[in-house]
Amino acid sequence: MNHSSQNKFCFVFTLLVILMLPNFSIGQHYFRLRADFTIKEKFSDGKMSLTMGSVLYDRSYRKLVYHVTFPSKEDWVIMDTVFNRIVDKKLVARQFVPMLPSSTIFEFALQNNLDNFGLEKSSYTLSKIDRDGDMVLTTWLPDKRLQKAIGKIIVSKRAGKLVGVAFYTPKNELVKKQIFKGYLKSSGVEFPAEILEILYKVGGKETKISTFKNLRINEMNDDALYNFPVPAK
Amino acid sequence: MKKALFTALLALAFNLGFAAESADLFKVDDQEINTEFAQLNELEQFVNANEGITLEEINPSNPLVQNVNNSSDILGILSTLRGDAPLGIPSFVWGLCLSWVGVLVVYFVADDRDETKKAFTGCAVNAGLYIIWIVVYVVIIGNSFLFFG
């Protein structure tokens, strides 16, 4: 191969690599998550609750779908701040919920932004960083105009992984804390295997344990489950 | 010497006022939690062993279902996934902007008496502002048209 041919070959090769680069980045795009869940709750009045099933979230459909198998078989579809409860393929309840699927821990996990609980992209600003042993604790404050209405959030991380989140009132009273344990890993996405939540209410403490298993990322089959149709009322 | 000691004490007091956050905040007694959830853990195992079973199909006299609600705490489950105030908006603002609708949203979502009171306060402020607007628009501006007309 003469010098001129070698130069042409290098040029074409470099051009091909540059053109292929977007394909490599697309391979890192996580858009879909599925996991089996169990949620156990103990309320301050002594009552308990057990909910089991599977949860699916798709960023393109912007739907959060729960296929509940216990205590009863039903489906919940949350999209655009609307909660739909479907039993035997019939819509039995629909209500407004001030929640977007795109602002949940499922979205944070798919964006690999779970370590700061999505706060970096919120109206909260980082105010303080403390270290206690191998744990890093960051304090986040709400926008100044809202500081009389909502309190700070403290996030703890160990080895770059989210360990806990604590929510406070403007008077610095602890209202809720969540502790994340035992991370599952699938296709480059990490998700907590267990979330322990403790709510501090006037009537007493309430505890909830959410466990997840069989994490699946970007699975291409079962599209209809991710885009679960909501029947007309 | 006295000045140096005073300055040092002042600096110490200043630092103590800004105490660092502690990892103890996120410490949990796993044994206590396991004891607290013993019944639900057994119920979970029972359901896993009897695939497809629903609560209705379990004998009500079974001790595993004593004190277990027959429906899920849907809003509580959804609240685990997001931050504190609904959509990050304070309860007072819900009541202020959406009036009685905002109070209902906070009541059902937050399920907390204090948060509902804040929403109600916002709703009351909304009503007060509305009354003031009526007074200004009808009484003052309305009468001024009579004056200039």
mmCIF file of C-alpha atoms in Angstrom:
data_model
loop_
_atom_site.group_PDB
_atom_site.id
_atom_site.type_symbol
_atom_site.label_atom_id
_atom_site.label_comp_id
_atom_site.label_asym_id
_atom_site.label_seq_id
_atom_site.Cartn_x
_atom_site.Cartn_y
_atom_site.Cartn_z
ATOM 1 C CA MET A 1 0.000 0.000 0.000
ATOM 2 C CA ASN A 2 1.581 3.339 -1.048
ATOM 3 C CA HIS A 3 1.611 6.504 1.104
ATOM 4 C CA SER A 4 -1.360 8.127 -0.677
ATOM 5 C CA SER A 5 -3.524 5.010 -0.259
ATOM 6 C CA GLN A 6 -2.602 4.796 3.405
ATOM 7 C CA ASN A 7 -3.689 8.385 3.966
ATOM 8 C CA LYS A 8 -7.009 7.764 2.246
ATOM 9 C CA PHE A 9 -7.548 4.621 4.314
ATOM 10 C CA CYS A 10 -6.849 6.513 7.568
ATOM 11 C CA PHE A 11 -9.185 9.321 6.538
ATOM 12 C CA VAL A 12 -12.049 6.929 5.722
ATOM 13 C CA PHE A 13 -11.457 4.944 8.907
ATOM 14 C CA THR A 14 -11.511 8.098 11.051
ATOM 15 C CA LEU A 15 -14.658 9.297 9.310
ATOM 16 C CA LEU A 16 -16.384 5.973 9.960
ATOM 17 C CA VAL A 17 -15.433 6.057 13.657
ATOM 18 C CA ILE A 18 -16.816 9.574 14.031
ATOM 19 C CA LEU A 19 -20.055 8.593 12.294
ATOM 20 C CA MET A 20 -20.403 5.509 14.503
ATOM 21 C CA LEU A 21 -19.938 7.437 17.775
ATOM 22 C CA PRO A 22 -23.660 8.349 18.162
ATOM 23 C CA ASN A 23 -24.502 4.630 17.978
ATOM 24 C CA PHE A 24 -22.207 3.933 20.907
ATOM 25 C CA SER A 25 -23.940 6.673 22.949
ATOM 26 C CA ILE A 26 -27.425 5.374 22.054
ATOM 27 C CA GLY A 27 -26.381 2.037 23.525
ATOM 28 C CA GLN A 28 -26.100 3.832 26.887
ATOM 29 C CA HIS A 29 -29.652 5.256 26.718
ATOM 30 C CA TYR A 30 -31.900 3.638 29.316
ATOM 31 C CA PHE A 31 -35.584 4.160 28.639
ATOM 32 C CA ARG A 32 -37.472 1.316 30.277
ATOM 33 C CA LEU A 33 -37.464 -0.346 33.688
ATOM 34 C CA ARG A 34 -39.357 -3.272 35.183
ATOM 35 C CA ALA A 35 -39.183 -4.961 38.573
ATOM 36 C CA ASP A 36 -41.213 -7.162 40.885
ATOM 37 C CA PHE A 37 -42.152 -5.371 44.094
ATOM 38 C CA THR A 38 -43.459 -6.033 47.592
ATOM 39 C CA ILE A 39 -44.610 -3.170 49.817
ATOM 40 C CA LYS A 40 -45.209 -3.778 53.514
ATOM 41 C CA GLU A 41 -46.657 -1.016 55.669
ATOM 42 C CA LYS A 42 -47.320 -0.624 59.366
ATOM 43 C CA PHE A 43 -49.575 2.307 60.304
ATOM 44 C CA SER A 44 -49.739 4.239 63.557
ATOM 45 C CA ASP A 45 -53.182 2.740 64.376
ATOM 46 C CA GLY A 46 -51.729 -0.771 64.353
ATOM 47 C CA LYS A 47 -53.176 -1.693 60.942
ATOM 48 C CA MET A 48 -50.947 -3.235 58.277
ATOM 49 C CA SER A 49 -50.885 -3.501 54.526
ATOM 50 C CA LEU A 50 -49.190 -5.819 52.003
ATOM 51 C CA THR A 51 -49.093 -5.046 48.287
ATOM 52 C CA MET A 52 -47.325 -7.219 45.721
ATOM 53 C CA GLY A 53 -46.926 -7.224 41.974
ATOM 54 C CA SER A 54 -44.697 -5.748 39.292
ATOM 55 C CA VAL A 55 -43.951 -2.169 38.301
ATOM 56 C CA LEU A 56 -43.115 -0.972 34.805
ATOM 57 C CA TYR A 57 -41.934 2.439 33.698
ATOM 58 C CA ASP A 58 -41.301 3.667 30.188
ATOM 59 C CA ARG A 59 -39.813 7.125 29.593
ATOM 60 C CA SER A 60 -41.123 7.426 26.041
ATOM 61 C CA TYR A 61 -44.702 6.477 26.935
ATOM 62 C CA ARG A 62 -44.367 8.519 30.191
ATOM 63 C CA LYS A 63 -46.392 5.842 31.933
ATOM 64 C CA LEU A 64 -45.918 4.247 35.300
ATOM 65 C CA VAL A 65 -47.779 0.939 35.438
ATOM 66 C CA TYR A 66 -48.365 -1.261 38.474
ATOM 67 C CA HIS A 67 -49.645 -4.800 37.889
ATOM 68 C CA VAL A 68 -50.890 -5.576 41.383
ATOM 69 C CA THR A 69 -51.451 -9.220 42.328
ATOM 70 C CA PHE A 70 -52.051 -8.842 46.078
ATOM 71 C CA PRO A 71 -54.252 -7.949 47.988
ATOM 72 C CA SER A 72 -56.322 -8.076 44.805
ATOM 73 C CA LYS A 73 -55.641 -8.284 41.086
ATOM 74 C CA GLU A 74 -55.751 -4.836 39.539
ATOM 75 C CA ASP A 75 -53.715 -2.427 37.443
ATOM 76 C CA TRP A 76 -52.718 1.127 38.208
ATOM 77 C CA VAL A 77 -51.662 3.431 35.399
ATOM 78 C CA ILE A 78 -50.201 6.814 36.261
ATOM 79 C CA MET A 79 -49.616 9.344 33.514
ATOM 80 C CA ASP A 80 -49.847 13.123 33.264
ATOM 81 C CA THR A 81 -50.828 13.504 36.956
ATOM 82 C CA VAL A 82 -53.786 11.146 36.490
ATOM 83 C CA PHE A 83 -54.111 7.913 38.455
ATOM 84 C CA ASN A 84 -56.228 5.215 36.804
ATOM 85 C CA ARG A 85 -57.327 2.094 38.675
ATOM 86 C CA ILE A 86 -58.310 -0.773 36.392
ATOM 87 C CA VAL A 87 -59.985 -3.985 37.542
ATOM 88 C CA ASP A 88 -60.935 -6.745 35.071
ATOM 89 C CA LYS A 89 -60.101 -4.406 32.168
ATOM 90 C CA LYS A 90 -62.610 -1.845 33.446
ATOM 91 C CA LEU A 91 -61.702 1.614 34.684
ATOM 92 C CA VAL A 92 -63.076 1.756 38.225
ATOM 93 C CA ALA A 93 -61.450 4.928 39.485
ATOM 94 C CA ARG A 94 -59.659 7.928 38.123
ATOM 95 C CA GLN A 95 -58.210 10.747 40.182
ATOM 96 C CA PHE A 96 -55.745 13.565 39.999
ATOM 97 C CA VAL A 97 -52.389 12.908 41.646
ATOM 98 C CA PRO A 98 -49.840 15.713 41.865
ATOM 99 C CA MET A 99 -47.093 13.492 40.597
ATOM 100 C CA LEU A 100 -45.404 12.972 37.274
ATOM 101 C CA PRO A 101 -43.804 9.597 36.428
ATOM 102 C CA SER A 102 -40.824 11.592 35.169
ATOM 103 C CA SER A 103 -40.145 12.867 38.714
ATOM 104 C CA THR A 104 -39.886 9.465 40.410
ATOM 105 C CA ILE A 105 -36.959 7.308 41.500
ATOM 106 C CA PHE A 106 -37.539 5.145 38.415
ATOM 107 C CA GLU A 107 -36.704 8.114 36.188
ATOM 108 C CA PHE A 108 -33.731 9.049 38.378
ATOM 109 C CA ALA A 109 -32.394 5.492 38.144
ATOM 110 C CA LEU A 110 -32.717 5.377 34.339
ATOM 111 C CA GLN A 111 -30.862 8.692 34.131
ATOM 112 C CA ASN A 112 -28.214 7.377 36.550
ATOM 113 C CA ASN A 113 -29.105 10.382 38.691
ATOM 114 C CA LEU A 114 -30.311 8.464 41.749
ATOM 115 C CA ASP A 115 -27.254 9.261 43.850
ATOM 116 C CA ASN A 116 -28.502 12.779 44.584
ATOM 117 C CA PHE A 117 -32.175 11.812 44.475
ATOM 118 C CA GLY A 118 -32.630 13.982 41.376
ATOM 119 C CA LEU A 119 -32.071 17.133 43.445
ATOM 120 C CA GLU A 120 -29.407 18.468 41.089
ATOM 121 C CA LYS A 121 -32.115 19.060 38.498
ATOM 122 C CA SER A 122 -34.672 20.422 40.937
ATOM 123 C CA SER A 123 -35.303 23.838 42.483
ATOM 124 C CA TYR A 124 -33.213 22.799 45.506
ATOM 125 C CA THR A 125 -29.642 24.046 45.860
ATOM 126 C CA LEU A 126 -26.723 22.391 47.592
ATOM 127 C CA SER A 127 -25.995 24.224 50.833
ATOM 128 C CA LYS A 128 -23.589 22.095 52.896
ATOM 129 C CA ILE A 129 -21.434 18.995 52.633
ATOM 130 C CA ASP A 130 -20.440 16.989 55.728
ATOM 131 C CA ARG A 131 -18.493 13.803 56.173
ATOM 132 C CA ASP A 132 -19.077 11.209 58.913
ATOM 133 C CA GLY A 133 -16.814 8.211 58.495
ATOM 134 C CA ASP A 134 -17.357 6.780 55.028
ATOM 135 C CA MET A 135 -20.647 8.616 54.613
ATOM 136 C CA VAL A 136 -21.026 11.945 52.791
ATOM 137 C CA LEU A 137 -24.035 14.017 53.836
ATOM 138 C CA THR A 138 -25.281 16.856 51.654
ATOM 139 C CA THR A 139 -27.854 19.411 52.743
ATOM 140 C CA TRP A 140 -30.163 20.848 50.105
ATOM 141 C CA LEU A 141 -32.267 23.941 50.626
ATOM 142 C CA PRO A 142 -35.376 24.918 48.675
ATOM 143 C CA ASP A 143 -35.642 28.115 46.663
ATOM 144 C CA LYS A 144 -35.423 31.182 48.975
ATOM 145 C CA ARG A 145 -38.995 32.153 48.186
ATOM 146 C CA LEU A 146 -40.211 28.780 49.440
ATOM 147 C CA GLN A 147 -38.063 28.397 52.532
ATOM 148 C CA LYS A 148 -40.894 29.487 54.836
ATOM 149 C CA ALA A 149 -43.117 26.782 53.381
ATOM 150 C CA ILE A 150 -40.852 23.767 52.744
ATOM 151 C CA GLY A 151 -37.824 22.547 54.615
ATOM 152 C CA LYS A 152 -34.404 21.154 53.813
ATOM 153 C CA ILE A 153 -33.498 17.725 52.491
ATOM 154 C CA ILE A 154 -30.418 15.824 53.658
ATOM 155 C CA VAL A 155 -28.962 13.198 51.333
ATOM 156 C CA SER A 156 -26.419 10.640 52.457
ATOM 157 C CA LYS A 157 -24.150 8.658 50.163
ATOM 158 C CA ARG A 158 -21.558 5.953 50.674
ATOM 159 C CA ALA A 159 -19.097 5.130 47.887
ATOM 160 C CA GLY A 160 -21.142 7.278 45.536
ATOM 161 C CA LYS A 161 -24.369 5.356 46.176
ATOM 162 C CA LEU A 162 -27.497 6.866 47.717
ATOM 163 C CA VAL A 163 -27.951 5.600 51.275
ATOM 164 C CA GLY A 164 -30.652 7.846 52.693
ATOM 165 C CA VAL A 165 -32.817 10.909 52.239
ATOM 166 C CA ALA A 166 -34.329 12.889 55.120
ATOM 167 C CA PHE A 167 -37.073 15.480 54.679
ATOM 168 C CA TYR A 168 -37.647 18.351 57.124
ATOM 169 C CA THR A 169 -40.237 21.050 57.787
ATOM 170 C CA PRO A 170 -39.208 24.732 57.662
ATOM 171 C CA LYS A 171 -38.961 24.472 61.472
ATOM 172 C CA ASN A 172 -36.338 21.722 61.081
ATOM 173 C CA GLU A 173 -38.626 18.922 62.262
ATOM 174 C CA LEU A 174 -37.962 15.559 60.640
ATOM 175 C CA VAL A 175 -41.070 14.417 58.748
ATOM 176 C CA LYS A 176 -39.806 11.485 56.698
ATOM 177 C CA LYS A 177 -36.675 9.526 55.993
ATOM 178 C CA GLN A 178 -35.905 6.892 53.412
ATOM 179 C CA ILE A 179 -33.030 4.415 53.579
ATOM 180 C CA PHE A 180 -31.892 2.619 50.441
ATOM 181 C CA LYS A 181 -30.240 -0.788 50.667
ATOM 182 C CA GLY A 182 -28.817 -3.615 48.591
ATOM 183 C CA TYR A 183 -28.597 -2.242 45.074
ATOM 184 C CA LEU A 184 -29.686 -4.395 42.126
ATOM 185 C CA LYS A 185 -27.770 -3.991 38.899
ATOM 186 C CA SER A 186 -29.020 -4.683 35.406
ATOM 187 C CA SER A 187 -27.599 -3.497 32.064
ATOM 188 C CA GLY A 188 -25.685 -0.641 33.664
ATOM 189 C CA VAL A 189 -28.578 0.669 35.773
ATOM 190 C CA GLU A 190 -28.587 0.395 39.556
ATOM 191 C CA PHE A 191 -31.742 0.367 41.649
ATOM 192 C CA PRO A 192 -32.233 -0.183 45.383
ATOM 193 C CA ALA A 193 -33.397 -3.648 46.342
ATOM 194 C CA GLU A 194 -35.015 -2.202 49.464
ATOM 195 C CA ILE A 195 -36.366 1.205 50.494
ATOM 196 C CA LEU A 196 -37.176 1.619 54.176
ATOM 197 C CA GLU A 197 -39.365 4.638 54.808
ATOM 198 C CA ILE A 198 -40.260 6.058 58.206
ATOM 199 C CA LEU A 199 -42.938 8.755 58.436
ATOM 200 C CA TYR A 200 -43.131 10.860 61.595
ATOM 201 C CA LYS A 201 -46.749 11.911 61.966
ATOM 202 C CA VAL A 202 -48.636 13.613 64.777
ATOM 203 C CA GLY A 203 -50.367 10.318 65.573
ATOM 204 C CA GLY A 204 -47.140 8.339 65.670
ATOM 205 C CA LYS A 205 -44.558 6.674 63.494
ATOM 206 C CA GLU A 206 -45.440 4.742 60.322
ATOM 207 C CA THR A 207 -43.014 2.399 58.611
ATOM 208 C CA LYS A 208 -42.974 1.118 55.058
ATOM 209 C CA ILE A 209 -40.623 -1.361 53.413
ATOM 210 C CA SER A 210 -40.561 -1.548 49.612
ATOM 211 C CA THR A 211 -38.513 -4.391 48.146
ATOM 212 C CA PHE A 212 -37.674 -4.904 44.506
ATOM 213 C CA LYS A 213 -36.278 -7.862 42.578
ATOM 214 C CA ASN A 214 -35.913 -9.189 39.019
ATOM 215 C CA LEU A 215 -34.843 -5.794 37.689
ATOM 216 C CA ARG A 216 -35.031 -5.589 33.900
ATOM 217 C CA ILE A 217 -33.834 -2.671 31.820
ATOM 218 C CA ASN A 218 -34.764 -1.841 28.232
ATOM 219 C CA GLU A 219 -36.553 -5.140 27.588
ATOM 220 C CA MET A 220 -38.041 -5.041 24.102
ATOM 221 C CA ASN A 221 -40.840 -7.583 24.520
ATOM 222 C CA ASP A 222 -44.083 -7.049 26.436
ATOM 223 C CA ASP A 223 -44.475 -3.584 24.907
ATOM 224 C CA ALA A 224 -48.223 -3.687 25.610
ATOM 225 C CA LEU A 225 -47.518 -4.013 29.343
ATOM 226 C CA TYR A 226 -45.393 -0.857 29.357
ATOM 227 C CA ASN A 227 -47.978 1.002 27.280
ATOM 228 C CA PHE A 228 -50.925 -0.392 29.235
ATOM 229 C CA PRO A 229 -54.134 0.949 27.696
ATOM 230 C CA VAL A 230 -56.519 2.839 29.942
ATOM 231 C CA PRO A 231 -60.124 1.898 29.137
ATOM 232 C CA ALA A 232 -62.711 4.625 28.725
ATOM 233 C CA LYS A 233 -64.930 5.189 31.735
ATOM 234 C CA MET B 1 -4.849 36.834 77.258
ATOM 235 C CA LYS B 2 -8.478 37.437 78.286
ATOM 236 C CA LYS B 3 -9.231 38.795 74.802
ATOM 237 C CA ALA B 4 -7.706 35.687 73.166
ATOM 238 C CA LEU B 5 -9.693 33.363 75.440
ATOM 239 C CA PHE B 6 -12.907 35.267 74.758
ATOM 240 C CA THR B 7 -12.288 35.128 70.990
ATOM 241 C CA ALA B 8 -11.610 31.388 71.165
ATOM 242 C CA LEU B 9 -14.832 30.788 73.145
ATOM 243 C CA LEU B 10 -16.783 32.897 70.659
ATOM 244 C CA ALA B 11 -15.327 30.914 67.735
ATOM 245 C CA LEU B 12 -16.227 27.635 69.478
ATOM 246 C CA ALA B 13 -19.803 28.788 70.091
ATOM 247 C CA PHE B 14 -20.059 29.867 66.434
ATOM 248 C CA ASN B 15 -18.903 26.447 65.206
ATOM 249 C CA LEU B 16 -21.218 24.573 67.574
ATOM 250 C CA GLY B 17 -24.130 26.578 66.146
ATOM 251 C CA PHE B 18 -23.395 25.064 62.746
ATOM 252 C CA ALA B 19 -23.072 21.411 63.808
ATOM 253 C CA ALA B 20 -22.284 18.906 61.072
ATOM 254 C CA GLU B 21 -24.947 16.416 60.027
ATOM 255 C CA SER B 22 -24.456 12.934 61.437
ATOM 256 C CA ALA B 23 -24.681 9.519 59.839
ATOM 257 C CA ASP B 24 -26.696 8.446 62.917
ATOM 258 C CA LEU B 25 -29.706 10.054 61.212
ATOM 259 C CA PHE B 26 -29.804 7.090 58.843
ATOM 260 C CA LYS B 27 -29.041 4.333 61.359
ATOM 261 C CA VAL B 28 -31.801 1.773 61.755
ATOM 262 C CA ASP B 29 -32.221 -1.147 64.127
ATOM 263 C CA ASP B 30 -32.749 -3.997 61.635
ATOM 264 C CA GLN B 31 -33.753 -6.428 64.370
ATOM 265 C CA GLU B 32 -36.476 -4.059 65.590
ATOM 266 C CA ILE B 33 -37.770 -3.665 62.041
ATOM 267 C CA ASN B 34 -37.788 -7.436 61.474
ATOM 268 C CA THR B 35 -39.744 -7.959 64.678
ATOM 269 C CA GLU B 36 -42.197 -5.231 63.726
ATOM 270 C CA PHE B 37 -42.792 -6.776 60.312
ATOM 271 C CA ALA B 38 -42.745 -10.465 61.333
ATOM 272 C CA GLN B 39 -46.432 -11.018 60.530
ATOM 273 C CA LEU B 40 -46.219 -9.298 57.126
ATOM 274 C CA ASN B 41 -43.030 -11.208 56.270
ATOM 275 C CA GLU B 42 -44.851 -14.482 56.969
ATOM 276 C CA LEU B 43 -47.849 -13.337 54.940
ATOM 277 C CA GLU B 44 -45.537 -12.483 52.040
ATOM 278 C CA GLN B 45 -44.030 -15.984 52.182
ATOM 279 C CA PHE B 46 -47.527 -17.478 52.266
ATOM 280 C CA VAL B 47 -48.592 -15.492 49.193
ATOM 281 C CA ASN B 48 -45.404 -16.451 47.325
ATOM 282 C CA ALA B 49 -46.017 -20.118 48.160
ATOM 283 C CA ASN B 50 -49.616 -19.839 46.910
ATOM 284 C CA GLU B 51 -49.094 -18.049 43.611
ATOM 285 C CA GLY B 52 -52.080 -16.054 42.430
ATOM 286 C CA ILE B 53 -53.879 -16.021 45.780
ATOM 287 C CA THR B 54 -55.650 -12.796 46.788
ATOM 288 C CA LEU B 55 -56.490 -11.501 50.258
ATOM 289 C CA GLU B 56 -60.160 -12.294 49.728
ATOM 290 C CA GLU B 57 -59.322 -15.964 49.166
ATOM 291 C CA ILE B 58 -57.464 -16.302 52.473
ATOM 292 C CA ASN B 59 -59.559 -17.454 55.408
ATOM 293 C CA PRO B 60 -60.298 -14.341 57.544
ATOM 294 C CA SER B 61 -59.551 -16.359 60.682
ATOM 295 C CA ASN B 62 -55.991 -16.970 59.486
ATOM 296 C CA PRO B 63 -53.777 -15.083 61.974
ATOM 297 C CA LEU B 64 -51.578 -13.907 59.089
ATOM 298 C CA VAL B 65 -54.329 -11.543 57.887
ATOM 299 C CA GLN B 66 -55.343 -10.138 61.277
ATOM 300 C CA ASN B 67 -55.218 -6.342 61.192
ATOM 301 C CA VAL B 68 -54.289 -6.372 57.483
ATOM 302 C CA ASN B 69 -56.138 -3.829 55.342
ATOM 303 C CA ASN B 70 -58.138 -5.272 52.460
ATOM 304 C CA SER B 71 -56.929 -2.590 50.062
ATOM 305 C CA SER B 72 -53.602 -0.994 49.245
ATOM 306 C CA ASP B 73 -52.508 2.400 50.503
ATOM 307 C CA ILE B 74 -52.218 3.666 46.925
ATOM 308 C CA LEU B 75 -51.341 7.279 47.660
ATOM 309 C CA GLY B 76 -48.859 6.224 50.328
ATOM 310 C CA ILE B 77 -47.182 3.903 47.845
ATOM 311 C CA LEU B 78 -46.944 6.637 45.222
ATOM 312 C CA SER B 79 -45.608 9.122 47.775
ATOM 313 C CA THR B 80 -42.561 6.921 48.379
ATOM 314 C CA LEU B 81 -41.468 7.577 44.819
ATOM 315 C CA ARG B 82 -41.273 11.356 45.000
ATOM 316 C CA GLY B 83 -40.269 14.217 47.310
ATOM 317 C CA ASP B 84 -42.083 15.720 50.269
ATOM 318 C CA ALA B 85 -44.734 18.239 49.203
ATOM 319 C CA PRO B 86 -46.927 17.244 46.265
ATOM 320 C CA LEU B 87 -44.910 18.099 43.139
ATOM 321 C CA GLY B 88 -42.592 20.065 45.447
ATOM 322 C CA ILE B 89 -45.341 22.679 45.893
ATOM 323 C CA PRO B 90 -46.091 23.699 49.500
ATOM 324 C CA SER B 91 -49.497 22.821 50.914
ATOM 325 C CA PHE B 92 -50.258 26.513 51.572
ATOM 326 C CA VAL B 93 -49.749 27.287 47.884
ATOM 327 C CA TRP B 94 -52.072 24.447 46.880
ATOM 328 C CA GLY B 95 -54.858 26.045 48.905
ATOM 329 C CA LEU B 96 -53.970 29.573 47.813
ATOM 330 C CA CYS B 97 -53.974 28.810 44.089
ATOM 331 C CA LEU B 98 -56.574 26.062 43.804
ATOM 332 C CA SER B 99 -58.858 26.954 46.713
ATOM 333 C CA TRP B 100 -60.979 24.019 47.954
ATOM 334 C CA VAL B 101 -59.596 21.797 45.176
ATOM 335 C CA GLY B 102 -56.086 22.362 46.492
ATOM 336 C CA VAL B 103 -57.235 21.500 50.035
ATOM 337 C CA LEU B 104 -58.687 18.230 48.770
ATOM 338 C CA VAL B 105 -55.494 17.386 46.880
ATOM 339 C CA VAL B 106 -53.360 17.907 49.982
ATOM 340 C CA TYR B 107 -55.865 16.065 52.178
ATOM 341 C CA PHE B 108 -55.819 12.954 50.000
ATOM 342 C CA VAL B 109 -52.178 13.050 48.938
ATOM 343 C CA ALA B 110 -50.366 14.159 52.065
ATOM 344 C CA ASP B 111 -52.862 12.473 54.397
ATOM 345 C CA ASP B 112 -51.547 14.725 57.139
ATOM 346 C CA ARG B 113 -53.619 17.015 59.353
ATOM 347 C CA ASP B 114 -50.938 19.703 59.626
ATOM 348 C CA GLU B 115 -50.427 19.855 55.859
ATOM 349 C CA THR B 116 -54.203 19.999 55.311
ATOM 350 C CA LYS B 117 -54.439 22.909 57.793
ATOM 351 C CA LYS B 118 -51.791 24.778 55.803
ATOM 352 C CA ALA B 119 -53.739 24.179 52.602
ATOM 353 C CA PHE B 120 -56.886 25.397 54.338
ATOM 354 C CA THR B 121 -55.065 28.568 55.418
ATOM 355 C CA GLY B 122 -54.055 29.128 51.801
ATOM 356 C CA CYS B 123 -57.651 28.622 50.764
ATOM 357 C CA ALA B 124 -58.815 31.167 53.381
ATOM 358 C CA VAL B 125 -56.267 33.698 52.116
ATOM 359 C CA ASN B 126 -57.512 33.051 48.578
ATOM 360 C CA ALA B 127 -61.087 33.750 49.706
ATOM 361 C CA GLY B 128 -60.004 36.908 51.538
ATOM 362 C CA LEU B 129 -58.153 38.210 48.493
ATOM 363 C CA TYR B 130 -61.192 37.479 46.354
ATOM 364 C CA ILE B 131 -63.422 39.502 48.701
ATOM 365 C CA ILE B 132 -60.984 42.415 48.660
ATOM 366 C CA TRP B 133 -60.936 42.272 44.873
ATOM 367 C CA ILE B 134 -64.743 42.362 44.769
ATOM 368 C CA VAL B 135 -64.779 45.377 47.107
ATOM 369 C CA VAL B 136 -62.181 47.225 45.071
ATOM 370 C CA TYR B 137 -63.707 46.391 41.700
ATOM 371 C CA VAL B 138 -67.361 46.840 42.498
ATOM 372 C CA VAL B 139 -67.428 49.419 45.219
ATOM 373 C CA ILE B 140 -64.484 51.652 44.436
ATOM 374 C CA ILE B 141 -63.979 51.335 40.699
ATOM 375 C CA GLY B 142 -67.672 50.859 40.063
ATOM 376 C CA ASN B 143 -68.523 54.010 41.983
ATOM 377 C CA SER B 144 -65.739 55.971 40.256
ATOM 378 C CA PHE B 145 -67.485 55.343 36.928
ATOM 379 C CA LEU B 146 -70.613 56.872 38.422
ATOM 380 C CA PHE B 147 -68.545 59.903 39.493
ATOM 381 C CA PHE B 148 -66.916 60.452 36.109
ATOM 382 C CA GLY B 149 -69.968 59.402 34.124
#
